[in-house]
Amino acid sequence: MTSGKRLFFLVILLVLVLYVMRVTAFSRVEVTPLEKILVDTFAPLEQVTARLGRGVRDIVTFPFSLVNASRRARELSEQVARLEGELHRAREYRLENERLKKLLDFKSGPAADSGLKVTAAAVIGRDPGNWFSTITINKGRAEGIRENMTVLTPRGLVGRVIAATDRTATVLLITDPRSAVSALVQDSRTPGMVEGTAGSAGSLRMIHIPNDMPTRPGQVVVTSGTKSIFTRGIPIGEITSVKRDPTGLFFEASVRPFVDFNRLEEVLVITGTHPPAS
């Protein structure tokens, strides 16, 4: 190509560039006829190209999205499990604090008013052969606990200590058939003996109730303290039914204990007495 032709093409190219620059200036408002034709012609192609681009992008990024979603779901599941665990622990702490507060209130209230020295202990074991026979607590001789000391909760009588080591003690529950508690019907002062019943789920019965002093359901039974190792006046339970015993010489009554022996977790041991609080 000769130099003249090259110069001619350069001039034409320069003119075209200047023209394009003029028609595409930012300050321009109107669209030229040529631009309209070009836009209308290539608009469908641009739409197809854009759709294809989005489709390709979605196909390429889909596996990564699945991986991210799976990881996020796993993280959320772990977070939910952790929060549920914290919620359960917080609820357990709250319930424990409520139980301990009741023990403290009883220790500083009714026990102090009655002149009783009490030591709080936690239940750390049960007789596997008989759930309502004995329990083991985490206090022993080092804390002043001895055999035959009375064990109770703020709700009522639990039993008595039958053995003690330096750090633990074994408590015979009043629901055990081997247990016998000298008792009174609280309002009528009717005497009797409360004992556990064999093969029952923690129920009690009051026997040797005199014929001339009948009882009725709803009356409260407490310890009598007469010739007994148990401290006087501790609530035992409520009479639910009354009948004559097989000999016909006495009445006997079924007694529902105030203490829930299925949920026994903390107890109080009466370790001595002091002048009642004024």
Short mmCIF file of C-alpha atoms in Angstrom, two decimals:
data_model
loop_
_atom_site.label_atom_id
_atom_site.label_comp_id
_atom_site.label_asym_id
_atom_site.label_seq_id
_atom_site.Cartn_x
_atom_site.Cartn_y
_atom_site.Cartn_z
CA MET A 1 0.00 0.00 0.00
CA THR A 2 1.36 3.39 -1.01
CA SER A 3 1.88 6.17 1.45
CA GLY A 4 -0.96 8.15 -0.11
CA LYS A 5 -3.49 5.43 0.49
CA ARG A 6 -2.30 5.02 4.05
CA LEU A 7 -2.74 8.70 4.67
CA PHE A 8 -6.23 8.55 3.17
CA PHE A 9 -7.32 5.70 5.46
CA LEU A 10 -5.85 7.47 8.48
CA VAL A 11 -7.83 10.59 7.67
CA ILE A 12 -11.03 8.54 7.26
CA LEU A 13 -10.40 6.73 10.55
CA LEU A 14 -9.75 10.02 12.34
CA VAL A 15 -12.99 11.46 10.98
CA LEU A 16 -14.93 8.40 12.17
CA VAL A 17 -13.38 8.62 15.63
CA LEU A 18 -14.22 12.31 15.91
CA TYR A 19 -17.76 11.59 14.76
CA VAL A 20 -18.24 8.79 17.29
CA MET A 21 -16.82 11.00 20.02
CA ARG A 22 -19.24 13.73 19.11
CA VAL A 23 -22.35 11.55 18.92
CA THR A 24 -21.52 9.76 22.20
CA ALA A 25 -20.74 12.84 24.23
CA PHE A 26 -22.23 12.78 27.77
CA SER A 27 -23.96 16.09 27.30
CA ARG A 28 -25.90 14.76 24.32
CA VAL A 29 -29.60 14.09 24.92
CA GLU A 30 -30.96 12.83 21.62
CA VAL A 31 -30.05 9.47 20.08
CA THR A 32 -29.01 9.40 16.46
CA PRO A 33 -30.90 7.23 13.93
CA LEU A 34 -27.84 5.01 13.51
CA GLU A 35 -27.65 4.40 17.26
CA LYS A 36 -31.34 3.50 17.37
CA ILE A 37 -30.87 0.95 14.59
CA LEU A 38 -27.82 -0.55 16.27
CA VAL A 39 -29.51 -0.72 19.73
CA ASP A 40 -32.67 -2.34 18.33
CA THR A 41 -30.62 -4.78 16.28
CA PHE A 42 -28.33 -5.96 19.03
CA ALA A 43 -30.78 -5.75 22.00
CA PRO A 44 -32.05 -9.39 21.63
CA LEU A 45 -28.49 -10.61 21.31
CA GLU A 46 -27.51 -8.71 24.48
CA GLN A 47 -30.43 -10.26 26.37
CA VAL A 48 -29.48 -13.77 25.26
CA THR A 49 -25.86 -13.11 26.13
CA ALA A 50 -26.83 -11.78 29.59
CA ARG A 51 -29.02 -14.82 30.29
CA LEU A 52 -26.32 -17.19 29.15
CA GLY A 53 -23.83 -15.35 31.36
CA ARG A 54 -26.08 -15.63 34.42
CA GLY A 55 -26.70 -19.31 33.68
CA VAL A 56 -23.02 -20.07 33.34
CA ARG A 57 -22.30 -18.10 36.54
CA ASP A 58 -25.01 -20.01 38.43
CA ILE A 59 -23.72 -23.37 37.18
CA VAL A 60 -20.16 -22.52 38.15
CA THR A 61 -21.06 -21.13 41.57
CA PHE A 62 -23.76 -23.74 42.48
CA PRO A 63 -21.35 -26.34 43.99
CA PHE A 64 -19.68 -23.63 46.05
CA SER A 65 -23.12 -22.44 47.22
CA LEU A 66 -23.98 -25.98 48.31
CA VAL A 67 -20.75 -26.28 50.25
CA ASN A 68 -21.30 -22.91 51.92
CA ALA A 69 -24.93 -23.75 52.73
CA SER A 70 -23.94 -27.11 54.21
CA ARG A 71 -21.24 -25.52 56.33
CA ARG A 72 -23.61 -22.78 57.48
CA ALA A 73 -26.30 -25.33 58.37
CA ARG A 74 -23.76 -27.36 60.37
CA GLU A 75 -22.59 -24.23 62.19
CA LEU A 76 -26.17 -23.24 63.01
CA SER A 77 -26.98 -26.77 64.22
CA GLU A 78 -23.94 -26.75 66.50
CA GLN A 79 -24.89 -23.30 67.78
CA VAL A 80 -28.46 -24.42 68.51
CA ALA A 81 -27.20 -27.52 70.36
CA ARG A 82 -24.80 -25.38 72.39
CA LEU A 83 -27.53 -22.87 73.28
CA GLU A 84 -29.91 -25.69 74.27
CA GLY A 85 -27.22 -27.14 76.52
CA GLU A 86 -26.64 -23.77 78.15
CA LEU A 87 -30.39 -23.35 78.63
CA HIS A 88 -30.67 -26.76 80.31
CA ARG A 89 -27.73 -25.98 82.58
CA ALA A 90 -29.18 -22.59 83.50
CA ARG A 91 -32.53 -24.22 84.35
CA GLU A 92 -30.77 -26.84 86.48
CA TYR A 93 -28.86 -24.12 88.34
CA ARG A 94 -32.09 -22.21 88.91
CA LEU A 95 -33.88 -25.27 90.30
CA GLU A 96 -30.91 -26.11 92.51
CA ASN A 97 -30.81 -22.55 93.82
CA GLU A 98 -34.52 -22.71 94.61
CA ARG A 99 -34.07 -25.95 96.57
CA LEU A 100 -31.05 -24.61 98.45
CA LYS A 101 -32.92 -21.39 99.24
CA LYS A 102 -35.73 -23.44 100.80
CA LEU A 103 -33.18 -25.31 102.92
CA LEU A 104 -31.55 -22.05 103.98
CA ASP A 105 -34.91 -20.46 104.77
CA PHE A 106 -35.89 -23.48 106.88
CA LYS A 107 -32.53 -23.51 108.64
CA SER A 108 -32.69 -19.82 109.53
CA GLY A 109 -36.47 -19.84 110.10
CA PRO A 110 -38.45 -22.76 111.54
CA ALA A 111 -35.36 -24.74 112.60
CA ALA A 112 -33.85 -21.76 114.41
CA ASP A 113 -37.20 -20.91 115.97
CA SER A 114 -37.45 -24.48 117.29
CA GLY A 115 -33.89 -24.47 118.60
CA LEU A 116 -32.60 -27.05 116.13
CA LYS A 117 -29.08 -27.18 114.72
CA VAL A 118 -29.19 -28.56 111.18
CA THR A 119 -26.59 -29.41 108.56
CA ALA A 120 -27.43 -29.48 104.86
CA ALA A 121 -26.27 -32.44 102.76
CA ALA A 122 -26.68 -33.66 99.20
CA VAL A 123 -27.96 -37.09 98.23
CA ILE A 124 -25.16 -38.88 96.38
CA GLY A 125 -26.46 -42.46 96.26
CA ARG A 126 -29.42 -44.78 96.67
CA ASP A 127 -29.95 -48.43 97.44
CA PRO A 128 -30.13 -49.99 93.93
CA GLY A 129 -32.17 -52.92 95.25
CA ASN A 130 -34.85 -50.80 96.91
CA TRP A 131 -35.26 -47.18 95.83
CA PHE A 132 -37.25 -46.37 98.98
CA SER A 133 -34.93 -48.09 101.45
CA THR A 134 -31.74 -46.07 102.01
CA ILE A 135 -29.87 -43.09 100.64
CA THR A 136 -26.27 -41.93 100.99
CA ILE A 137 -25.45 -38.29 101.74
CA ASN A 138 -22.19 -36.38 101.32
CA LYS A 139 -21.73 -35.41 104.99
CA GLY A 140 -20.42 -37.60 107.81
CA ARG A 141 -18.61 -37.66 111.13
CA ALA A 142 -16.31 -34.83 110.11
CA GLU A 143 -19.39 -32.59 110.03
CA GLY A 144 -20.73 -33.91 113.33
CA ILE A 145 -23.20 -36.42 111.91
CA ARG A 146 -23.80 -39.57 114.01
CA GLU A 147 -26.09 -42.59 114.01
CA ASN A 148 -29.77 -42.10 114.86
CA MET A 149 -29.81 -38.41 113.94
CA THR A 150 -33.06 -37.21 112.35
CA VAL A 151 -33.03 -36.38 108.64
CA LEU A 152 -35.67 -34.13 107.07
CA THR A 153 -36.46 -31.55 104.41
CA PRO A 154 -38.50 -28.35 104.72
CA ARG A 155 -41.54 -30.43 103.71
CA GLY A 156 -41.21 -33.17 106.28
CA LEU A 157 -39.50 -36.23 107.73
CA VAL A 158 -37.07 -38.25 105.59
CA GLY A 159 -35.58 -40.83 107.98
CA ARG A 160 -32.65 -41.36 110.33
CA VAL A 161 -28.92 -41.92 110.05
CA ILE A 162 -28.01 -45.60 110.50
CA ALA A 163 -24.29 -45.45 109.63
CA ALA A 164 -21.66 -42.76 109.16
CA THR A 165 -18.10 -42.50 107.88
CA ASP A 166 -15.86 -39.45 108.01
CA ARG A 167 -17.35 -37.99 104.81
CA THR A 168 -20.64 -39.81 104.15
CA ALA A 169 -23.66 -41.18 105.97
CA THR A 170 -26.37 -43.75 105.22
CA VAL A 171 -29.97 -42.78 105.91
CA LEU A 172 -32.80 -45.27 106.44
CA LEU A 173 -35.92 -43.78 104.84
CA ILE A 174 -39.26 -43.85 106.67
CA THR A 175 -40.70 -45.62 103.59
CA ASP A 176 -38.61 -48.71 104.39
CA PRO A 177 -40.60 -51.47 106.16
CA ARG A 178 -37.81 -51.68 108.78
CA SER A 179 -38.50 -48.07 109.80
CA ALA A 180 -40.93 -47.25 112.62
CA VAL A 181 -41.81 -43.74 113.73
CA SER A 182 -43.80 -42.87 116.85
CA ALA A 183 -46.43 -40.43 115.58
CA LEU A 184 -49.52 -38.36 116.41
CA VAL A 185 -52.49 -37.10 114.44
CA GLN A 186 -51.77 -33.39 114.72
CA ASP A 187 -55.18 -31.99 115.61
CA SER A 188 -56.67 -34.83 117.67
CA ARG A 189 -53.36 -36.00 119.23
CA THR A 190 -54.31 -39.58 118.38
CA PRO A 191 -51.20 -41.76 118.79
CA GLY A 192 -49.93 -44.46 116.48
CA MET A 193 -46.91 -45.87 114.71
CA VAL A 194 -45.94 -44.96 111.14
CA GLU A 195 -44.05 -47.50 109.06
CA GLY A 196 -43.17 -48.18 105.47
CA THR A 197 -45.10 -50.74 103.47
CA ALA A 198 -43.34 -53.55 101.65
CA GLY A 199 -43.59 -53.56 97.87
CA SER A 200 -45.17 -50.11 97.65
CA ALA A 201 -43.88 -47.05 95.83
CA GLY A 202 -42.92 -45.00 98.87
CA SER A 203 -46.22 -45.10 100.76
CA LEU A 204 -46.73 -45.20 104.52
CA ARG A 205 -49.28 -46.54 106.95
CA MET A 206 -50.14 -45.58 110.50
CA ILE A 207 -50.93 -48.57 112.72
CA HIS A 208 -52.07 -49.16 116.32
CA ILE A 209 -54.60 -46.32 116.23
CA PRO A 210 -56.89 -46.77 119.28
CA ASN A 211 -60.49 -47.82 118.62
CA ASP A 212 -61.87 -44.97 120.69
CA MET A 213 -59.87 -42.35 118.77
CA PRO A 214 -60.86 -42.79 115.10
CA THR A 215 -59.14 -40.74 112.42
CA ARG A 216 -60.31 -39.40 109.06
CA PRO A 217 -58.77 -38.59 105.68
CA GLY A 218 -57.12 -35.20 105.41
CA GLN A 219 -55.63 -35.15 108.90
CA VAL A 220 -51.92 -34.44 109.25
CA VAL A 221 -49.55 -36.86 110.99
CA VAL A 222 -46.42 -35.61 112.84
CA THR A 223 -43.68 -37.20 114.92
CA SER A 224 -44.60 -37.53 118.59
CA GLY A 225 -41.10 -37.53 120.04
CA THR A 226 -42.29 -39.91 122.79
CA LYS A 227 -39.65 -42.57 123.47
CA SER A 228 -38.37 -41.98 119.96
CA ILE A 229 -35.11 -41.00 118.37
CA PHE A 230 -36.99 -38.65 116.04
CA THR A 231 -37.36 -35.00 116.97
CA ARG A 232 -40.89 -34.06 117.99
CA GLY A 233 -43.35 -32.24 115.75
CA ILE A 234 -41.86 -32.99 112.31
CA PRO A 235 -44.58 -33.37 109.64
CA ILE A 236 -44.79 -36.87 108.18
CA GLY A 237 -47.76 -36.93 105.86
CA GLU A 238 -51.51 -36.77 105.33
CA ILE A 239 -54.03 -39.52 106.02
CA THR A 240 -55.75 -40.69 102.83
CA SER A 241 -57.89 -43.59 104.09
CA VAL A 242 -58.77 -45.40 107.35
CA LYS A 243 -59.85 -48.97 108.09
CA ARG A 244 -59.79 -51.53 110.91
CA ASP A 245 -56.74 -53.74 111.11
CA PRO A 246 -57.10 -57.54 110.68
CA THR A 247 -57.34 -58.11 114.47
CA GLY A 248 -60.18 -55.63 114.86
CA LEU A 249 -58.52 -54.14 117.92
CA PHE A 250 -57.11 -51.04 116.22
CA PHE A 251 -57.57 -48.78 113.24
CA GLU A 252 -54.91 -48.33 110.60
CA ALA A 253 -54.57 -45.51 108.10
CA SER A 254 -52.82 -45.03 104.77
CA VAL A 255 -50.56 -41.97 104.87
CA ARG A 256 -49.24 -40.01 101.88
CA PRO A 257 -45.80 -38.62 102.84
CA PHE A 258 -45.14 -34.92 102.39
CA VAL A 259 -41.62 -35.62 101.09
CA ASP A 260 -41.34 -36.66 97.44
CA PHE A 261 -38.84 -39.50 97.80
CA ASN A 262 -38.55 -39.85 94.02
CA ARG A 263 -37.03 -36.35 93.79
CA LEU A 264 -34.95 -36.29 96.95
CA GLU A 265 -31.72 -34.39 96.20
CA GLU A 266 -30.86 -32.37 99.33
CA VAL A 267 -31.67 -33.00 102.99
CA LEU A 268 -31.11 -31.52 106.45
CA VAL A 269 -29.66 -33.47 109.37
CA ILE A 270 -30.54 -32.38 112.92
CA THR A 271 -27.17 -32.41 114.70
CA GLY A 272 -28.20 -30.82 117.99
CA THR A 273 -30.23 -28.17 119.73
CA HIS A 274 -29.72 -24.64 121.01
CA PRO A 275 -31.92 -22.09 122.77
CA PRO A 276 -34.81 -21.21 120.44
CA ALA A 277 -34.57 -17.90 118.60
CA SER A 278 -36.55 -15.15 120.28
#
